[in-house]
Every structure is written in C-alpha cells, then in structure tokens.
Tab-separated table of C-alpha atoms in Angstrom:
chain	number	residue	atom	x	y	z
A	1	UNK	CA	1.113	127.471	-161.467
A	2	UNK	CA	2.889	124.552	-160.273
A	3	UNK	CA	1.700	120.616	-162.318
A	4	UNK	CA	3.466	117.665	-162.963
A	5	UNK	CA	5.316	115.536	-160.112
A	6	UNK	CA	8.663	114.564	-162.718
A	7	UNK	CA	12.119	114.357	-160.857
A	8	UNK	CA	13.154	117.764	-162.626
A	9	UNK	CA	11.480	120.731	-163.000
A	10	UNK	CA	11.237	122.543	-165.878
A	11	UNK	CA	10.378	126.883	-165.163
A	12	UNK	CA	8.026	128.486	-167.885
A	13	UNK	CA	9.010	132.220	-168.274
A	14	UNK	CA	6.427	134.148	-170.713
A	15	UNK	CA	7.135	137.111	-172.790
A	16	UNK	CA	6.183	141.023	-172.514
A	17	UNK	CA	2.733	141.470	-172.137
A	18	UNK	CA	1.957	138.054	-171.757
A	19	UNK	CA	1.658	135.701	-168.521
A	20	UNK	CA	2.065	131.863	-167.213
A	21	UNK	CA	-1.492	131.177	-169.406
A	22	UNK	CA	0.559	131.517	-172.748
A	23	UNK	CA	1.855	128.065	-172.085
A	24	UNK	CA	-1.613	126.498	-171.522
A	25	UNK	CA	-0.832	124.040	-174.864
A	26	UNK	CA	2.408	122.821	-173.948
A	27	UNK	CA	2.339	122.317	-170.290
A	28	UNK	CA	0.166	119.056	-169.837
A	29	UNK	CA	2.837	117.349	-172.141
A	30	UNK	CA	5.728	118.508	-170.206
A	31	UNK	CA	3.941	117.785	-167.263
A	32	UNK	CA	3.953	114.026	-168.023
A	33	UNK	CA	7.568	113.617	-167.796
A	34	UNK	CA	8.494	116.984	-165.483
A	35	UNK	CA	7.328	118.702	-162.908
A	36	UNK	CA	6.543	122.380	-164.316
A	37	UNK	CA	6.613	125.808	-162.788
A	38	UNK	CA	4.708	128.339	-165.148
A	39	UNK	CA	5.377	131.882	-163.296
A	40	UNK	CA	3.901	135.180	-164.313
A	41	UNK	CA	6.742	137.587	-163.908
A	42	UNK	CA	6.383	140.940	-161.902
A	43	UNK	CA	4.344	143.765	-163.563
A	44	UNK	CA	2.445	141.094	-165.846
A	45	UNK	CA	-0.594	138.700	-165.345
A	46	UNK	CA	-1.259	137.927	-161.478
A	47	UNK	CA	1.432	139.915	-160.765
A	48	UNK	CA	0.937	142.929	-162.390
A	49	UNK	CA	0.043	145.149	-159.792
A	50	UNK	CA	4.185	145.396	-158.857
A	51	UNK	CA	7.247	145.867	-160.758
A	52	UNK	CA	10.395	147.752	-160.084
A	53	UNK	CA	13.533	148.625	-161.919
A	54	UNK	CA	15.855	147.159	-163.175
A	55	UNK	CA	13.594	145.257	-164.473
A	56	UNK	CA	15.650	141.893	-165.855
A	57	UNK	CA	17.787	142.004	-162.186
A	58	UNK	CA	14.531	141.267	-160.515
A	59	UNK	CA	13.470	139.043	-162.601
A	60	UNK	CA	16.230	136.916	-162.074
A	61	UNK	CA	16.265	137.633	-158.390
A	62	UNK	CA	12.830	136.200	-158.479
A	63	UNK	CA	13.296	133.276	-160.390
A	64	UNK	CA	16.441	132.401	-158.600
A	65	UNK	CA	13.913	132.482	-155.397
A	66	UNK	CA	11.188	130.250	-157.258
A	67	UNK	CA	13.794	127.422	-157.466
A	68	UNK	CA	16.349	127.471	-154.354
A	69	UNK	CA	14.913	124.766	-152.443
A	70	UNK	CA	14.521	122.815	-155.919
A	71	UNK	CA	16.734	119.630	-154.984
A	72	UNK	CA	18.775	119.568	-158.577
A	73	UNK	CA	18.992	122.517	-161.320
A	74	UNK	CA	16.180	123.304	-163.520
A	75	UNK	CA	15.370	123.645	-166.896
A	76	UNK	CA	14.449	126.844	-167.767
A	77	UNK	CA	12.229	127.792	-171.050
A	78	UNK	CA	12.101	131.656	-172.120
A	79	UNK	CA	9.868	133.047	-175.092
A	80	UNK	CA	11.035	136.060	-175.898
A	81	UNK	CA	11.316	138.868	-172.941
A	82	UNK	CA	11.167	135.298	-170.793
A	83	UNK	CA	14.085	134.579	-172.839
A	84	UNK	CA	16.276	137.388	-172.097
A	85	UNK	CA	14.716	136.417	-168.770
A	86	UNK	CA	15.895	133.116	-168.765
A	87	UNK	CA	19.688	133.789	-170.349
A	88	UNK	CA	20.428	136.326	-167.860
A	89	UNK	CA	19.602	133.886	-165.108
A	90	UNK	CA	21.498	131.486	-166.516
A	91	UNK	CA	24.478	133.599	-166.579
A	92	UNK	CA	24.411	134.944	-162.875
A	93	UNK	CA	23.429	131.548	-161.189
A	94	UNK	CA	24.750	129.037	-162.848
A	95	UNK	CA	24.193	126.591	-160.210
A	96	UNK	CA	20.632	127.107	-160.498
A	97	UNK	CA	20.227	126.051	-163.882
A	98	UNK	CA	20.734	122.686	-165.770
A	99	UNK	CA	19.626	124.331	-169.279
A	100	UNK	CA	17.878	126.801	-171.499
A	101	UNK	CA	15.877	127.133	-173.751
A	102	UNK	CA	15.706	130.427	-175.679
A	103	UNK	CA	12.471	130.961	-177.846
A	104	UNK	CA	12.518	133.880	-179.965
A	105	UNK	CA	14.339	136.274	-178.139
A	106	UNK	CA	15.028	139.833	-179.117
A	107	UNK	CA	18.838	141.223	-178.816
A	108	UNK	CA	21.111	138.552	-180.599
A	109	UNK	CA	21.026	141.455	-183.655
A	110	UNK	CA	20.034	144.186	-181.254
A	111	UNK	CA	16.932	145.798	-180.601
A	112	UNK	CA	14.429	144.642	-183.672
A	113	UNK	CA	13.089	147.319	-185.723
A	114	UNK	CA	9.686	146.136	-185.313
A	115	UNK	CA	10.061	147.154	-181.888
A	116	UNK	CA	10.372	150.594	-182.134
A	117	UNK	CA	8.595	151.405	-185.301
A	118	UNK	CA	6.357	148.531	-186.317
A	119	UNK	CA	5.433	147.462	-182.998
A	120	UNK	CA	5.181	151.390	-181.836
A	121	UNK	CA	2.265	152.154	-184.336
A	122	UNK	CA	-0.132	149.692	-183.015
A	123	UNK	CA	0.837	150.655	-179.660
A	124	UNK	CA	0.235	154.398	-180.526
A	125	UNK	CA	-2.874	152.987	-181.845
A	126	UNK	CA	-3.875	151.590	-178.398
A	127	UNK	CA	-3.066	155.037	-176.618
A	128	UNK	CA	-5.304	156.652	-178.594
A	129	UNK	CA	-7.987	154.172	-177.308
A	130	UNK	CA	-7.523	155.220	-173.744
A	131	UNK	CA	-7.859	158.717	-174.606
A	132	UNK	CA	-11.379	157.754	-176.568
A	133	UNK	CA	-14.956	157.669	-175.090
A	134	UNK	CA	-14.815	153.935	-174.740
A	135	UNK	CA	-16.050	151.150	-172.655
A	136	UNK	CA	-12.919	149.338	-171.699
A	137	UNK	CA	-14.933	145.881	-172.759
A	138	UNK	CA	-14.202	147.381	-176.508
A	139	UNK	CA	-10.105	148.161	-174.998
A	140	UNK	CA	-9.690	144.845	-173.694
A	141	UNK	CA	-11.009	142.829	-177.006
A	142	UNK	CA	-8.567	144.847	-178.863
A	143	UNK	CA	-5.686	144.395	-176.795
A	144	UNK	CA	-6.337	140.546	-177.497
A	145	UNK	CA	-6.972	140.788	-181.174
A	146	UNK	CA	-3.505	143.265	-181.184
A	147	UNK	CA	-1.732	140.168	-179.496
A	148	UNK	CA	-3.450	137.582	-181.470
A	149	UNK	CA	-1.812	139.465	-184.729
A	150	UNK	CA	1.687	139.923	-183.207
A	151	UNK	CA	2.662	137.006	-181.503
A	152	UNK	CA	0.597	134.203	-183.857
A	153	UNK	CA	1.406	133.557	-187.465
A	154	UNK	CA	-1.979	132.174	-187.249
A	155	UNK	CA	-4.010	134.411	-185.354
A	156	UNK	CA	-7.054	131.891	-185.181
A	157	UNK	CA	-5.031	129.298	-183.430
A	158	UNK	CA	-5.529	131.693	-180.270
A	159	UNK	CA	-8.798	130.855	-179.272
A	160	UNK	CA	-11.273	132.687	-177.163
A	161	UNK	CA	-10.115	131.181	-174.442
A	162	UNK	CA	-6.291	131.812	-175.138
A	163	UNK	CA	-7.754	135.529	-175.925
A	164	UNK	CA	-9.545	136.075	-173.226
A	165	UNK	CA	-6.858	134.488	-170.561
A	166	UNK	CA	-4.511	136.972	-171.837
A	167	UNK	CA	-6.680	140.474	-172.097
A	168	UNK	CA	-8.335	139.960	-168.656
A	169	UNK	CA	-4.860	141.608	-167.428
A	170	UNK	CA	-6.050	144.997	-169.617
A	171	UNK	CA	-9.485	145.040	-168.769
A	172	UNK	CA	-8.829	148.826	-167.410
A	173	UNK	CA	-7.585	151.856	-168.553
A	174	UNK	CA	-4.506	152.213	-166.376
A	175	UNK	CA	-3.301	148.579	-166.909
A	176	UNK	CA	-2.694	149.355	-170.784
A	177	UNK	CA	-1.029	152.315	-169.326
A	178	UNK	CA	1.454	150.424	-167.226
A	179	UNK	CA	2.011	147.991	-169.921
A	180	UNK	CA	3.050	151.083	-171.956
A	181	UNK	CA	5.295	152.188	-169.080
A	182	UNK	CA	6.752	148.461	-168.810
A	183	UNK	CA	7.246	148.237	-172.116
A	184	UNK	CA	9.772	151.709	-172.387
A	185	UNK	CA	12.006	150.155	-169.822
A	186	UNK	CA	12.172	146.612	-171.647
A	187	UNK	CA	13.256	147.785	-174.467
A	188	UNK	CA	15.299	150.081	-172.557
A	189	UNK	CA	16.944	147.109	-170.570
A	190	UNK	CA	17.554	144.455	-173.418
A	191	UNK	CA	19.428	147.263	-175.519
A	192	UNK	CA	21.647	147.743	-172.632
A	193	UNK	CA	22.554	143.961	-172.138
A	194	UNK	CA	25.794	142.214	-174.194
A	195	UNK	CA	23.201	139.578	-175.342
A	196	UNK	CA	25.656	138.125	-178.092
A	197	UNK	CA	28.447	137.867	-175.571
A	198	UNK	CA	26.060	136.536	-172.715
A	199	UNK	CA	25.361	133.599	-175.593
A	200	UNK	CA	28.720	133.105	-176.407
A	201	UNK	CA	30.088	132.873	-172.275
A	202	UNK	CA	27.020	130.539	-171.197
A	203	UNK	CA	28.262	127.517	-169.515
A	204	UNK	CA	24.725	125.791	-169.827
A	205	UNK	CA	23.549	123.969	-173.027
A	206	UNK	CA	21.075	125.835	-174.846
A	207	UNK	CA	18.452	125.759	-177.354
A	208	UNK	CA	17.728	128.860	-179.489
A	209	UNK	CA	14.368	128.662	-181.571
A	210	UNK	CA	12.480	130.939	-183.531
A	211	UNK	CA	9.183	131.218	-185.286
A	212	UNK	CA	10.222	131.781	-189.236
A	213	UNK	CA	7.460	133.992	-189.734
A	214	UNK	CA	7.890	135.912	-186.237
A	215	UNK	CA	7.065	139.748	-187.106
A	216	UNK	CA	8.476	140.658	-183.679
A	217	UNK	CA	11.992	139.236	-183.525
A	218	UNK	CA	12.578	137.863	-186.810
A	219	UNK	CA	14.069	134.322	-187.339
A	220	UNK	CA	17.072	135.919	-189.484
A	221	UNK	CA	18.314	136.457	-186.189
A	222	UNK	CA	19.233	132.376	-185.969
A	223	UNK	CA	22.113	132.471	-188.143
A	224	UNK	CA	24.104	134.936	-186.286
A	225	UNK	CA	24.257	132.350	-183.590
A	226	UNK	CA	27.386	129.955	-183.548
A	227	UNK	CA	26.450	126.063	-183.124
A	228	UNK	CA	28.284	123.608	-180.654
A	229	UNK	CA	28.068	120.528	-178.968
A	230	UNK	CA	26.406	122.458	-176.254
A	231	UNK	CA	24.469	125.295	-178.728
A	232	UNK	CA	22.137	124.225	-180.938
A	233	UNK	CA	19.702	126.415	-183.406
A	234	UNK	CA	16.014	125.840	-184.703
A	235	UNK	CA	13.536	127.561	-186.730
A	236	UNK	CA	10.027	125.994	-187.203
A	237	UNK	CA	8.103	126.939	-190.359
A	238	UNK	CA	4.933	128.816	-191.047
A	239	UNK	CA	5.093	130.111	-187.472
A	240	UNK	CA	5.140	133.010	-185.293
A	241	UNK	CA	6.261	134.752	-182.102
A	242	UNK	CA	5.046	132.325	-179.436
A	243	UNK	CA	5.231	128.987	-181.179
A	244	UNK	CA	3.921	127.476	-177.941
A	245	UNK	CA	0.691	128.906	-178.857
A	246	UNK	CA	1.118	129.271	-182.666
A	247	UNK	CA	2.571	125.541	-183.172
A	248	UNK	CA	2.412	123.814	-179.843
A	249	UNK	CA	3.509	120.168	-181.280
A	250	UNK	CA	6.253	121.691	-183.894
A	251	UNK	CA	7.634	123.589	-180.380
A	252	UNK	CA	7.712	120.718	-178.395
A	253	UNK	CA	9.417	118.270	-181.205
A	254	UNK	CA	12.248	120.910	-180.545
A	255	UNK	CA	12.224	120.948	-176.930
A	256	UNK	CA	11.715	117.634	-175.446
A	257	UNK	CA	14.487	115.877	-177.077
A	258	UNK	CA	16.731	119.038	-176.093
A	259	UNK	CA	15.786	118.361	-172.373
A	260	UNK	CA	16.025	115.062	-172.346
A	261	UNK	CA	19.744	114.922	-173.263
C-alpha cells in the first residue's frame, strides 16, 4: 500500500501475525504530511503464501529493496516483530534509513515470558481447533477474537472491520498452520539477535514506545533502555500491544513530533 505524496517517506512494518491493514488508523494522518509505504512482510497478509529462513535477513533484504530508488532515507516505524524488523535494518543499511521508530518490541529483556508460556496456551488452544470437526468460518472468528485480546488493551476498539481485515489471512486450516510454523522460527530468530547491543550501536535516532498494559512485551521493558539526545523512551497509558490500533491519537502524539525533528 503506497498513499500520501510528502517529500519523505515514512515505511509501516507490522508485527507477527499481523499485516499492512494494522495501520489502517494512523496512516491517513501520516499521509498528510508523508508519503507512506505500509508493506505486509513475507509469510504474512498478501504475502503469506512465501517465506524463507532466516527470517529477519529477508526481511531486511526486502525492505532495503522497497526503498532503494527512494531519493532521501526513510523513516521507518516497527510494532513489535516489525520492530525487530525495522532495528535490524537500521543497523545493516544505514544509508537507507533517516530514523526509527520502535513500538513495542520484544528482545530488549530477552524473549518475554508471555511468549513461550502465556502466549503458547492460546496458541495450543488454536491447534486443537484445526484438529476439531469445524467449519473454518468458526477458526477464522477466533483467530480474530485471539488477536483482538492480545494485541488491544481494549479489545472493542478493533472493530469488525479491523477483525475481519486481519483473520481473512486464516480463513483455512493450513494458514493457522504456517502461522504456527512462522511463529517457532520468530521466536527462534529474535532470541538469537544482540538486541540490547544493536540499540546501544544504532547510529539513527530512535523512538522506543510501548503500550503500558501490553500483555505481549511488557512496557517494564522501557527502563532498561538508556536515553540520549538521539534515544528517546515512551510509554502511553491504558494501552496495549499495537497502540496504532489500541490508541491511534496517543501513538501518533509520540510519533509525529519524533519525525519531524
């Protein structure tokens, strides 16, 4: 998805599971001051029917091919495994990138527990489901109540529309499956990567932001992470694990000033 006609471009990079939609509440703003690239990254959303490992290095392979005829670096804003995304391209091509913003990202304390425990029941919950005598109309609704619950400290705020732009990418049996399959090698990946040390050698400015109420990576997270002229920290209250969904106009308070420096 490519709107806005600003002299910079700012790249939208969603999270696991999710895809370009998740950004549906923010973009038109940004789009009134920047041209805006939301992508849907291999093995998710339009582009879920390919993926290959490692995972991360071809993310940033792709992204670094989204924006090299872009005349001037870009801005580049992560939420969560977009995040990860969006640091690690940051800190192979420089060149490419003006700056960052980080929104709840996993790693800066390591893998969260929610992730392999919390997280892990609900998913165990949803294998179970493809196993069942189901129709997958019943599969898909709950993958988009599951995501409603994780990602939103305020589950209503995603819609039917923001429900149903993110479960048509489960509608079947074998795309939970590969999001199971994705989902091992994530976590996999972001364990493996010197996250804290990939903050502290960035030679971009960045913003870090989390949801204080975010079950997934948990805003705690924002005070292990040194402040500098270049580095700065935010948390925004009574919100969750995509605050672009969960508290669009809180989110963008953060970010605009941020990219406007």
């Amino acid at each position: 998805m490519a709107v806005g006609a600003g002299d910079r471009t700012v790249v939208l990079v969603h999270g696991y599971s999710d895809h370009g939609g998740t950004w549906q509440k923010v973009i038109p703003t940004l789009a009134e001051r920047y041209r805006v690239l939301a992508v849907d990254l291999p093995g998710f959303g339009r582009s879920s029917g390919y993926w290959r490992e490692p995972l991360i290095d071809g993310y940033v392979e792709a992204l670094a091919d989204l924006v090299a005829d872009e005349p001037e670096p870009v801005s580049v804003i992560g939420n969560s495994l977009g995040s990860v995304t969006a640091l690690a391209f940051a800190s192979q091509r420089p060149d490419l990138v003006a700056n960052v913003v980080l929104s709840d990202m996993p790693g800066v304390t390591g893998i969260p527990r929610t992730w392999t425990r919390g997280t892990q029941l609900r998913l165990d919950r949803i294998t179970r489901l493809l196993t069942a005598p189901l129709p997958d109309r019943y599969l898909q609704q709950m993958m988009g109540a599951v995501y409603a619950g994780l990602a939103l400290r305020h589950p209503l705020r995603a819609d039917a529309a923001v429900r149903a732009g993110y479960s048509e990418h489960y509608a079947t049996r074998q795309q939970v499956s590969n999001l199971l399959a994705i989902g091992t090698v994530v976590i996999r990946e972001i364990a493996d990567l010197p996250i804290p040390r990939m903050l502290d050698e960035l030679t971009v400015p960045a913003l870090l932001l989390w949801g204080e109420n975010d079950l997934l990576t948990p805003a705690k997270a924002a005070r292990r992470v040194t402040v500098t002229a270049d580095r700065a920290v935010a948390v925004i209250p009574s919100c969750g694990h995509c605050p672009q969904l969960d508290c669009p106009s809180e989110f963008l308070a953060e970010v605009l000033p941020f990219l406007a420096r």
